Short mmCIF file of C-alpha atoms in Angstrom, two decimals:
data_model
loop_
_atom_site.label_atom_id
_atom_site.label_comp_id
_atom_site.label_asym_id
_atom_site.label_seq_id
_atom_site.Cartn_x
_atom_site.Cartn_y
_atom_site.Cartn_z
CA MET A 1 -38.02 -0.94 2.53
CA GLU A 2 -34.99 1.32 2.92
CA LEU A 3 -33.22 1.99 -0.36
CA SER A 4 -29.53 1.15 -0.72
CA ILE A 5 -27.00 3.94 -1.17
CA ARG A 6 -26.59 2.73 -4.77
CA ALA A 7 -30.31 3.14 -5.48
CA ARG A 8 -30.47 6.49 -3.69
CA LEU A 9 -27.47 7.79 -5.61
CA ARG A 10 -29.00 6.69 -8.91
CA ALA A 11 -32.17 8.50 -7.93
CA GLY A 12 -30.28 11.76 -7.37
CA ASP A 13 -30.28 11.75 -3.57
CA GLN A 14 -27.63 14.31 -2.55
CA GLY A 15 -27.57 12.83 0.93
CA ALA A 16 -26.36 9.55 -0.56
CA CYS A 17 -23.55 11.41 -2.30
CA GLY A 18 -22.60 12.96 1.05
CA GLU A 19 -22.51 9.53 2.67
CA LEU A 20 -20.33 8.23 -0.17
CA PHE A 21 -17.96 11.15 0.37
CA ASP A 22 -17.79 10.62 4.13
CA GLU A 23 -17.00 6.93 3.67
CA HIS A 24 -14.43 7.10 0.88
CA ALA A 25 -12.96 10.63 0.65
CA ASP A 26 -9.95 9.86 2.85
CA ALA A 27 -9.10 6.75 0.82
CA VAL A 28 -9.41 8.64 -2.48
CA TYR A 29 -7.22 11.41 -1.07
CA GLY A 30 -4.56 8.91 0.02
CA TYR A 31 -4.64 7.28 -3.42
CA ALA A 32 -4.24 10.63 -5.17
CA LEU A 33 -1.53 11.86 -2.79
CA ARG A 34 0.63 8.77 -3.20
CA THR A 35 0.17 8.99 -6.97
CA LEU A 36 0.85 12.70 -7.40
CA GLY A 37 3.00 13.58 -4.40
CA ASP A 38 1.23 16.93 -4.16
CA TRP A 39 -1.17 17.73 -1.32
CA ALA A 40 -3.09 20.45 -3.15
CA ALA A 41 -3.39 18.44 -6.36
CA ALA A 42 -4.64 15.44 -4.38
CA GLU A 43 -7.39 17.57 -2.86
CA ASP A 44 -8.39 18.68 -6.35
CA VAL A 45 -8.57 15.04 -7.44
CA VAL A 46 -10.90 14.24 -4.54
CA SER A 47 -13.22 17.09 -5.52
CA LEU A 48 -13.21 16.12 -9.20
CA THR A 49 -13.77 12.46 -8.39
CA PHE A 50 -16.92 13.09 -6.40
CA LEU A 51 -18.19 15.65 -8.90
CA GLU A 52 -17.73 13.03 -11.62
CA ALA A 53 -19.39 10.39 -9.44
CA TRP A 54 -22.43 12.63 -9.10
CA ARG A 55 -22.46 13.37 -12.83
CA LEU A 56 -22.13 9.68 -13.72
CA ARG A 57 -24.57 8.37 -11.11
CA GLY A 58 -26.97 7.31 -13.84
CA THR A 59 -24.41 4.82 -15.17
CA LEU A 60 -24.54 2.78 -11.97
CA HIS A 61 -26.09 -0.66 -12.30
CA GLU A 62 -29.22 -1.13 -10.22
CA GLU A 63 -27.78 -4.22 -8.58
CA GLY A 64 -24.32 -4.59 -7.12
CA GLY A 65 -22.21 -4.51 -4.01
CA SER A 66 -19.82 -1.89 -2.74
CA LEU A 67 -19.45 1.33 -4.72
CA ARG A 68 -15.71 1.39 -3.94
CA PRO A 69 -14.52 -0.17 -7.25
CA TRP A 70 -16.77 2.17 -9.27
CA LEU A 71 -15.53 5.19 -7.34
CA PHE A 72 -11.85 4.29 -7.68
CA GLY A 73 -12.37 3.68 -11.38
CA ILE A 74 -13.53 7.29 -11.62
CA ALA A 75 -10.58 8.45 -9.50
CA THR A 76 -8.18 6.59 -11.81
CA ASN A 77 -9.64 8.36 -14.85
CA VAL A 78 -9.36 11.72 -13.09
CA LEU A 79 -5.69 10.97 -12.35
CA ARG A 80 -5.08 10.07 -15.99
CA ASN A 81 -6.55 13.41 -17.06
CA THR A 82 -4.53 15.20 -14.39
CA ALA A 83 -1.33 13.59 -15.68
CA ARG A 84 -2.11 14.63 -19.26
CA ALA A 85 -2.85 18.20 -18.17
CA GLY A 86 0.39 18.26 -16.19
CA ARG A 87 2.40 17.15 -19.22
CA ARG A 88 0.81 19.86 -21.35
CA HIS A 89 1.53 22.45 -18.67
CA ARG A 90 5.18 21.42 -18.38
CA ALA A 91 5.55 21.44 -22.16
CA ALA A 92 4.13 24.98 -22.28
CA LEU A 93 6.51 26.14 -19.55
CA ALA A 94 9.44 24.59 -21.39
CA ARG A 95 8.70 26.83 -24.37
CA LEU A 96 8.93 30.01 -22.28
CA PRO A 97 12.20 31.97 -22.07
CA GLU A 98 14.35 31.01 -19.11
CA ARG A 99 14.20 33.30 -16.09
CA GLU A 100 16.56 33.64 -13.18
CA ALA A 101 15.67 31.11 -10.51
CA VAL A 102 14.29 32.49 -7.26
CA PRO A 103 15.20 30.39 -4.21
CA ASP A 104 12.22 28.72 -2.54
CA PHE A 105 13.04 28.61 1.15
CA THR A 106 10.07 26.37 1.88
CA GLU A 107 11.68 23.55 -0.10
CA GLU A 108 14.35 23.01 2.52
CA LEU A 109 11.67 22.45 5.14
CA VAL A 110 9.63 20.13 2.98
CA THR A 111 12.64 17.95 2.18
CA ARG A 112 12.86 17.07 5.85
CA LEU A 113 9.47 15.38 5.79
CA ASP A 114 10.43 11.73 5.72
CA ASP A 115 7.03 10.51 4.54
CA GLY A 116 7.06 12.96 1.66
CA ALA A 117 10.58 11.94 0.72
CA ARG A 118 9.67 8.28 0.60
CA LEU A 119 6.60 9.12 -1.43
CA ALA A 120 8.67 10.95 -4.03
CA ALA A 121 11.12 8.08 -4.34
CA VAL A 122 8.37 5.48 -4.72
CA ARG A 123 6.71 7.63 -7.36
CA ARG A 124 9.98 7.79 -9.30
CA ALA A 125 10.25 4.01 -9.30
CA LEU A 126 6.60 3.52 -10.23
CA GLY A 127 6.96 6.06 -13.01
CA ARG A 128 9.20 3.60 -14.82
CA LEU A 129 6.40 1.03 -15.07
CA ARG A 130 3.79 0.86 -17.82
CA ARG A 131 0.63 2.80 -17.01
CA GLY A 132 -1.50 -0.34 -16.65
CA GLU A 133 0.98 -1.87 -14.22
CA ARG A 134 1.14 1.34 -12.19
CA GLU A 135 -2.64 1.57 -11.90
CA VAL A 136 -3.05 -2.06 -10.86
CA PHE A 137 -0.27 -1.75 -8.29
CA ARG A 138 -1.77 1.39 -6.80
CA LEU A 139 -5.29 -0.02 -6.59
CA CYS A 140 -4.33 -3.46 -5.25
CA VAL A 141 -1.39 -2.54 -3.01
CA TRP A 142 -2.04 1.06 -1.96
CA VAL A 143 -5.85 1.13 -1.96
CA GLY A 144 -6.27 -2.53 -1.02
CA LEU A 145 -8.80 -3.57 -3.67
CA ASP A 146 -9.02 -7.26 -4.42
CA TYR A 147 -8.46 -8.54 -7.96
CA ALA A 148 -12.15 -8.50 -8.88
CA SER A 149 -12.68 -4.97 -7.55
CA ALA A 150 -9.59 -3.64 -9.31
CA ALA A 151 -10.75 -5.30 -12.53
CA GLU A 152 -14.13 -3.61 -12.17
CA ALA A 153 -12.50 -0.25 -11.46
CA LEU A 154 -10.28 -0.45 -14.54
CA GLY A 155 -12.73 -2.21 -16.85
CA VAL A 156 -10.37 -5.12 -17.56
CA PRO A 157 -10.55 -8.90 -16.93
CA VAL A 158 -9.45 -10.27 -13.56
CA GLY A 159 -6.69 -12.22 -15.29
CA THR A 160 -5.27 -8.98 -16.66
CA VAL A 161 -5.14 -7.52 -13.15
CA ARG A 162 -3.30 -10.61 -11.89
CA SER A 163 -0.72 -10.58 -14.68
CA ARG A 164 -0.13 -6.82 -14.49
CA LEU A 165 0.33 -6.93 -10.73
CA SER A 166 2.74 -9.84 -11.02
CA ARG A 167 4.82 -7.98 -13.61
CA ALA A 168 4.71 -4.79 -11.54
CA ARG A 169 5.96 -6.55 -8.41
CA GLY A 170 8.76 -8.25 -10.33
CA ARG A 171 9.95 -5.05 -11.98
CA LEU A 172 9.68 -3.03 -8.77
CA ARG A 173 11.96 -5.46 -6.97
CA ALA A 174 14.65 -4.75 -9.56
CA LEU A 175 14.01 -1.01 -9.42
CA ALA A 176 14.23 -1.07 -5.62
CA GLU A 177 17.68 -2.63 -5.87
CA GLU A 178 18.72 0.12 -8.28
CA GLU A 179 17.39 2.75 -5.88
CA LEU A 180 19.35 1.17 -3.04
CA ALA A 181 22.57 1.04 -5.05
CA GLY A 182 22.33 4.55 -6.48
CA GLY A 183 23.10 7.96 -5.07
CA PRO A 184 20.81 10.88 -4.16
CA GLU A 185 18.38 12.02 -6.83
CA PRO A 186 16.98 15.57 -7.18
CA ALA A 187 13.31 16.41 -6.82
CA ASP A 188 10.95 15.74 -9.73
CA GLY A 189 10.34 19.41 -10.40
CA SER A 190 7.41 19.93 -8.07
CA GLY A 191 9.68 21.39 -5.38
CA GLN A 192 7.83 19.44 -2.73
CA VAL A 193 9.82 16.32 -1.94
CA ARG A 194 13.38 15.07 -2.29
CA GLU A 195 15.36 12.25 -0.74
CA GLY A 196 18.07 9.67 -1.30
CA ARG A 197 17.49 6.42 -3.11
CA ALA A 198 18.09 4.19 -0.11
CA VAL A 199 14.98 5.54 1.62
CA ALA A 200 13.00 4.88 -1.54
CA ALA A 201 14.10 1.29 -1.68
CA ARG A 202 13.04 0.60 1.90
CA SER A 203 9.60 2.11 1.32
CA LEU A 204 9.16 0.36 -1.98
CA GLN A 205 10.23 -3.02 -0.65
CA GLY A 206 7.56 -2.67 2.04
CA ASP A 207 4.89 -2.05 -0.58
CA ILE A 208 6.08 -4.92 -2.77
CA ARG A 209 5.80 -7.39 0.09
#
């Protein structure tokens, strides 16, 4: 009898890991990109996620369905660690003496990318939510996991996923109205994306629905 990809992965079959990558890498990349707003950082998250999946393969239960919730749980943890490392990096930079700014001529080009601009604005709005609400919103709305799968990914009860998503949607509606009413906002420091608040509100309202 042919072994499932879950059983093969538990047994250390590298081919199974390759199949897992082929099936889910694009989705993990999209999740990371929308969360971080940085193409290179998102690629790093994909690599780290699958390295961690291989390292943690022995923790998989012998029985179960899709590996998608397990994999996105790992991706969420990688993103948490990435965020913490980013905060430490920014804090270290803040302690350095100020230097004369050198114009980055690529920024002007990047700001014209409408998708990137919307992404930055949505990230600003999501950044005002609690971490648990952000993670549930990203997994259920952006990734498309159902309540049970998101609960499995985050290691919380299904009821917690439901309540967090409900709160996130309610708060994001209010934040979208603020984005629509406000003026342009500068980039978040990454130098990659920048756009007015009205664009953010339109993108965010689409996600909320």
